[in-house]
mmCIF file of C-alpha atoms and ligand atoms in Angstrom:
data_model
loop_
_atom_site.group_PDB
_atom_site.id
_atom_site.type_symbol
_atom_site.label_atom_id
_atom_site.label_comp_id
_atom_site.label_asym_id
_atom_site.label_seq_id
_atom_site.Cartn_x
_atom_site.Cartn_y
_atom_site.Cartn_z
ATOM 1 C CA MET A 17 18.524 -27.649 152.154
ATOM 2 C CA SER A 18 18.203 -28.010 155.903
ATOM 3 C CA MET A 19 15.067 -28.928 157.824
ATOM 4 C CA ARG A 20 13.803 -28.311 161.344
ATOM 5 C CA ILE A 21 11.026 -29.799 163.428
ATOM 6 C CA GLY A 22 9.169 -28.112 166.265
ATOM 7 C CA HIS A 23 6.587 -29.219 168.816
ATOM 8 C CA GLY A 24 4.158 -27.019 170.726
ATOM 9 C CA TYR A 25 1.680 -27.776 173.499
ATOM 10 C CA ASP A 26 -0.862 -25.682 175.361
ATOM 11 C CA SER A 27 -3.940 -26.011 177.544
ATOM 12 C CA HIS A 28 -6.651 -23.584 178.645
ATOM 13 C CA GLU A 29 -9.600 -23.958 180.977
ATOM 14 C CA PHE A 30 -13.155 -23.512 179.700
ATOM 15 C CA LYS A 31 -15.017 -20.505 181.063
ATOM 16 C CA LEU A 32 -18.748 -19.840 180.778
ATOM 17 C CA GLY A 33 -19.889 -16.904 178.673
ATOM 18 C CA VAL A 34 -16.675 -15.946 176.864
ATOM 19 C CA PRO A 35 -16.209 -16.358 173.079
ATOM 20 C CA LEU A 36 -14.575 -19.608 171.948
ATOM 21 C CA VAL A 37 -11.731 -19.027 169.489
ATOM 22 C CA ILE A 38 -9.728 -22.012 168.213
ATOM 23 C CA GLY A 39 -7.232 -21.805 165.364
ATOM 24 C CA GLY A 40 -8.201 -18.192 164.706
ATOM 25 C CA VAL A 41 -11.829 -19.224 164.104
ATOM 26 C CA LYS A 42 -14.717 -18.239 166.362
ATOM 27 C CA LEU A 43 -16.879 -21.290 167.220
ATOM 28 C CA GLU A 44 -20.401 -21.282 168.658
ATOM 29 C CA HIS A 45 -20.304 -22.741 172.157
ATOM 30 C CA THR A 46 -21.568 -22.037 175.655
ATOM 31 C CA HIS A 47 -18.023 -21.739 176.991
ATOM 32 C CA GLY A 48 -14.871 -20.068 175.716
ATOM 33 C CA LEU A 49 -11.292 -20.470 176.921
ATOM 34 C CA ALA A 50 -9.939 -18.481 179.836
ATOM 35 C CA GLY A 51 -6.575 -16.825 179.376
ATOM 36 C CA HIS A 52 -4.681 -13.563 179.415
ATOM 37 C CA SER A 53 -5.153 -13.270 175.628
ATOM 38 C CA ASP A 54 -8.158 -14.562 173.657
ATOM 39 C CA GLY A 55 -7.244 -18.068 174.950
ATOM 40 C CA ASP A 56 -6.713 -19.565 171.476
ATOM 41 C CA VAL A 57 -5.097 -22.780 172.655
ATOM 42 C CA LEU A 58 -4.359 -24.019 169.127
ATOM 43 C CA LEU A 59 -2.617 -20.859 167.891
ATOM 44 C CA HIS A 60 -0.555 -20.836 171.098
ATOM 45 C CA ALA A 61 0.612 -24.423 170.461
ATOM 46 C CA ILE A 62 1.436 -23.554 166.822
ATOM 47 C CA THR A 63 3.334 -20.438 167.924
ATOM 48 C CA ASP A 64 5.459 -22.519 170.327
ATOM 49 C CA ALA A 65 6.071 -25.173 167.656
ATOM 50 C CA LEU A 66 7.374 -22.534 165.215
ATOM 51 C CA LEU A 67 9.576 -20.847 167.823
ATOM 52 C CA GLY A 68 10.830 -24.208 169.073
ATOM 53 C CA ALA A 69 11.840 -25.269 165.567
ATOM 54 C CA VAL A 70 14.291 -22.353 165.315
ATOM 55 C CA ALA A 71 15.246 -22.453 169.028
ATOM 56 C CA ALA A 72 13.845 -18.946 169.544
ATOM 57 C CA GLY A 73 12.288 -19.509 172.957
ATOM 58 C CA ASP A 74 8.530 -19.684 173.426
ATOM 59 C CA ILE A 75 5.426 -17.526 173.328
ATOM 60 C CA GLY A 76 6.181 -16.086 176.786
ATOM 61 C CA THR A 77 9.626 -14.920 175.605
ATOM 62 C CA PHE A 78 7.973 -12.474 173.210
ATOM 63 C CA PHE A 79 4.619 -11.886 174.925
ATOM 64 C CA PRO A 80 4.938 -12.168 178.724
ATOM 65 C CA PRO A 81 1.529 -12.653 180.408
ATOM 66 C CA SER A 82 2.593 -9.970 182.907
ATOM 67 C CA ASP A 83 2.445 -7.389 180.088
ATOM 68 C CA LYS A 84 -0.976 -5.681 180.093
ATOM 69 C CA ARG A 85 -0.698 -5.003 176.337
ATOM 70 C CA TRP A 86 -1.589 -8.634 175.587
ATOM 71 C CA LYS A 87 -4.736 -8.751 177.739
ATOM 72 C CA GLY A 88 -7.525 -10.038 175.482
ATOM 73 C CA ALA A 89 -5.132 -9.941 172.498
ATOM 74 C CA ASP A 90 -5.894 -11.678 169.214
ATOM 75 C CA SER A 91 -3.505 -14.664 169.230
ATOM 76 C CA VAL A 92 -2.888 -14.162 165.503
ATOM 77 C CA ILE A 93 -0.440 -11.444 166.652
ATOM 78 C CA PHE A 94 1.625 -14.093 168.498
ATOM 79 C CA LEU A 95 1.663 -16.461 165.541
ATOM 80 C CA GLU A 96 2.668 -13.683 163.139
ATOM 81 C CA GLU A 97 5.660 -12.846 165.366
ATOM 82 C CA ALA A 98 6.670 -16.534 165.340
ATOM 83 C CA MET A 99 6.426 -16.540 161.527
ATOM 84 C CA ARG A 100 8.672 -13.458 161.483
ATOM 85 C CA GLN A 101 11.197 -15.270 163.707
ATOM 86 C CA ILE A 102 11.392 -18.341 161.462
ATOM 87 C CA GLU A 103 11.819 -16.097 158.394
ATOM 88 C CA ILE A 104 14.652 -14.209 160.123
ATOM 89 C CA ALA A 105 16.268 -17.607 160.782
ATOM 90 C CA GLY A 106 15.924 -18.409 157.045
ATOM 91 C CA PHE A 107 13.107 -20.964 157.216
ATOM 92 C CA ARG A 108 9.557 -21.478 155.935
ATOM 93 C CA VAL A 109 6.821 -23.943 156.856
ATOM 94 C CA VAL A 110 6.497 -27.243 154.963
ATOM 95 C CA ASN A 111 3.563 -28.800 156.855
ATOM 96 C CA ILE A 112 1.898 -28.968 160.237
ATOM 97 C CA ASP A 113 0.031 -31.655 162.130
ATOM 98 C CA MET A 114 -2.153 -30.840 165.127
ATOM 99 C CA THR A 115 -4.209 -32.672 167.727
ATOM 100 C CA LEU A 116 -6.912 -31.034 169.814
ATOM 101 C CA ILE A 117 -8.140 -32.783 172.959
ATOM 102 C CA LEU A 118 -11.471 -31.521 174.239
ATOM 103 C CA ALA A 119 -14.855 -32.855 175.336
ATOM 104 C CA ALA A 120 -16.879 -30.268 173.379
ATOM 105 C CA PRO A 121 -17.662 -28.782 170.941
ATOM 106 C CA LYS A 122 -17.192 -31.278 168.130
ATOM 107 C CA ILE A 123 -14.351 -30.130 165.867
ATOM 108 C CA VAL A 124 -15.129 -32.229 162.768
ATOM 109 C CA PRO A 125 -17.856 -29.848 161.466
ATOM 110 C CA HIS A 126 -15.357 -26.960 161.687
ATOM 111 C CA ALA A 127 -12.210 -28.804 160.597
ATOM 112 C CA GLU A 128 -12.101 -27.453 157.028
ATOM 113 C CA LYS A 129 -12.497 -23.877 158.210
ATOM 114 C CA LEU A 130 -9.742 -24.358 160.801
ATOM 115 C CA ARG A 131 -7.406 -25.927 158.224
ATOM 116 C CA ALA A 132 -7.981 -23.071 155.794
ATOM 117 C CA ARG A 133 -7.305 -20.422 158.434
ATOM 118 C CA VAL A 134 -4.161 -22.128 159.775
ATOM 119 C CA ALA A 135 -2.901 -22.630 156.194
ATOM 120 C CA GLU A 136 -3.391 -18.943 155.481
ATOM 121 C CA LEU A 137 -1.506 -17.925 158.632
ATOM 122 C CA LEU A 138 1.393 -20.319 157.929
ATOM 123 C CA LYS A 139 1.553 -19.416 154.194
ATOM 124 C CA ILE A 140 0.981 -23.023 153.080
ATOM 125 C CA ILE A 141 -1.869 -24.851 151.333
ATOM 126 C CA PRO A 142 -4.648 -26.588 153.337
ATOM 127 C CA SER A 143 -3.486 -30.037 152.180
ATOM 128 C CA CYS A 144 -0.341 -29.408 154.271
ATOM 129 C CA VAL A 145 -2.404 -28.839 157.437
ATOM 130 C CA GLY A 146 -3.458 -31.871 159.469
ATOM 131 C CA ILE A 147 -5.969 -31.556 162.279
ATOM 132 C CA LYS A 148 -7.348 -34.271 164.526
ATOM 133 C CA ALA A 149 -9.628 -34.006 167.541
ATOM 134 C CA LYS A 150 -9.868 -36.437 170.433
ATOM 135 C CA THR A 151 -12.073 -36.551 173.510
ATOM 136 C CA PRO A 152 -10.188 -36.565 176.821
ATOM 137 C CA GLU A 153 -11.303 -40.019 177.883
ATOM 138 C CA GLY A 154 -9.976 -41.082 181.233
ATOM 139 C CA THR A 155 -7.838 -38.000 181.747
ATOM 140 C CA GLY A 156 -10.280 -35.984 183.855
ATOM 141 C CA THR A 157 -9.721 -32.885 181.731
ATOM 142 C CA ASP A 158 -13.280 -32.312 180.459
ATOM 143 C CA ASN A 159 -13.082 -28.673 181.548
ATOM 144 C CA ALA A 160 -9.984 -27.930 179.470
ATOM 145 C CA ALA A 161 -8.951 -27.700 175.837
ATOM 146 C CA ILE A 162 -5.515 -29.116 175.055
ATOM 147 C CA ALA A 163 -3.598 -28.660 171.803
ATOM 148 C CA HIS A 164 -0.470 -30.267 170.355
ATOM 149 C CA ALA A 165 1.216 -29.076 167.161
ATOM 150 C CA VAL A 166 4.177 -30.477 165.244
ATOM 151 C CA VAL A 167 5.612 -28.349 162.469
ATOM 152 C CA LEU A 168 8.242 -29.077 159.818
ATOM 153 C CA LEU A 169 10.335 -26.231 158.391
ATOM 154 C CA GLU A 170 12.722 -26.086 155.441
ATOM 155 C CA SER A 171 15.421 -23.547 154.743
ATOM 156 C CA ILE A 172 14.412 -20.892 152.229
ATOM 157 C CA PRO A 173 16.330 -21.684 148.985
ATOM 158 C CA LEU A 174 19.248 -19.362 148.270
ATOM 159 C CA GLU A 175 17.858 -18.392 144.858
ATOM 160 C CA THR A 176 14.685 -17.080 146.532
ATOM 161 C CA LEU A 177 16.788 -14.912 148.849
ATOM 162 C CA LEU A 178 18.964 -13.727 145.928
ATOM 163 C CA GLU A 179 15.862 -12.761 143.927
ATOM 164 C CA GLU A 180 14.739 -10.625 146.863
ATOM 165 C CA ASP A 181 18.209 -9.023 147.107
ATOM 166 C CA GLU A 182 18.252 -8.234 143.384
ATOM 167 C CA ALA A 183 14.823 -6.633 143.702
ATOM 168 C CA CYS A 184 16.243 -4.375 146.425
ATOM 169 C CA VAL A 185 19.283 -3.413 144.264
ATOM 170 C CA CYS A 186 17.016 -2.484 141.340
ATOM 171 C CA VAL A 187 15.011 -0.117 143.497
ATOM 172 C CA GLY A 188 18.248 1.606 144.575
ATOM 173 C CA GLU A 189 19.586 1.875 141.000
ATOM 174 C CA ASP A 190 16.411 3.551 139.800
ATOM 175 C CA GLU A 191 16.773 6.356 142.270
ATOM 176 C CA ASP A 192 18.265 9.561 140.920
ATOM 177 C CA PHE A 193 20.929 10.880 143.268
HETATM 178 MG MG1 MG B 1 -1.912 -20.360 176.050
#
């Protein structure tokens, strides 16, 4: 079995009057995050961590901000493409650890919901999803949300791949030519 590690980082500026979406979860707040997509800083960091782990470039490689198709896009689309890339490379997620740095809102009351959503998207259980939130003390970044994500991948066991292959063969054999 081989393993890979990936790190992702992102930051977005707060903007008054737009919805705040972090980790695929909509949070009540006066400000949302500005960006070409829905500004989901955490899903962007996770997407880069996954792509980085299999050396498949970064979020901009697949979804250039110059492309109008991704204006206001749900960032789940980006993460799902990254999951597809790691599966093509023969890997699956073991666990993830994340740190959010933002002045407000408080993340603790929403942490379980965020963990559950990220676990669902990464096809792992919530106990394999770590999330921590820090305030940006002394950094002068109160008007931004910053996210770091570190992800560990393991190669998909050969027997799992063989089972999938056998399932494909059976479908073919059942067909009457
Ligand atoms: Mg971003």
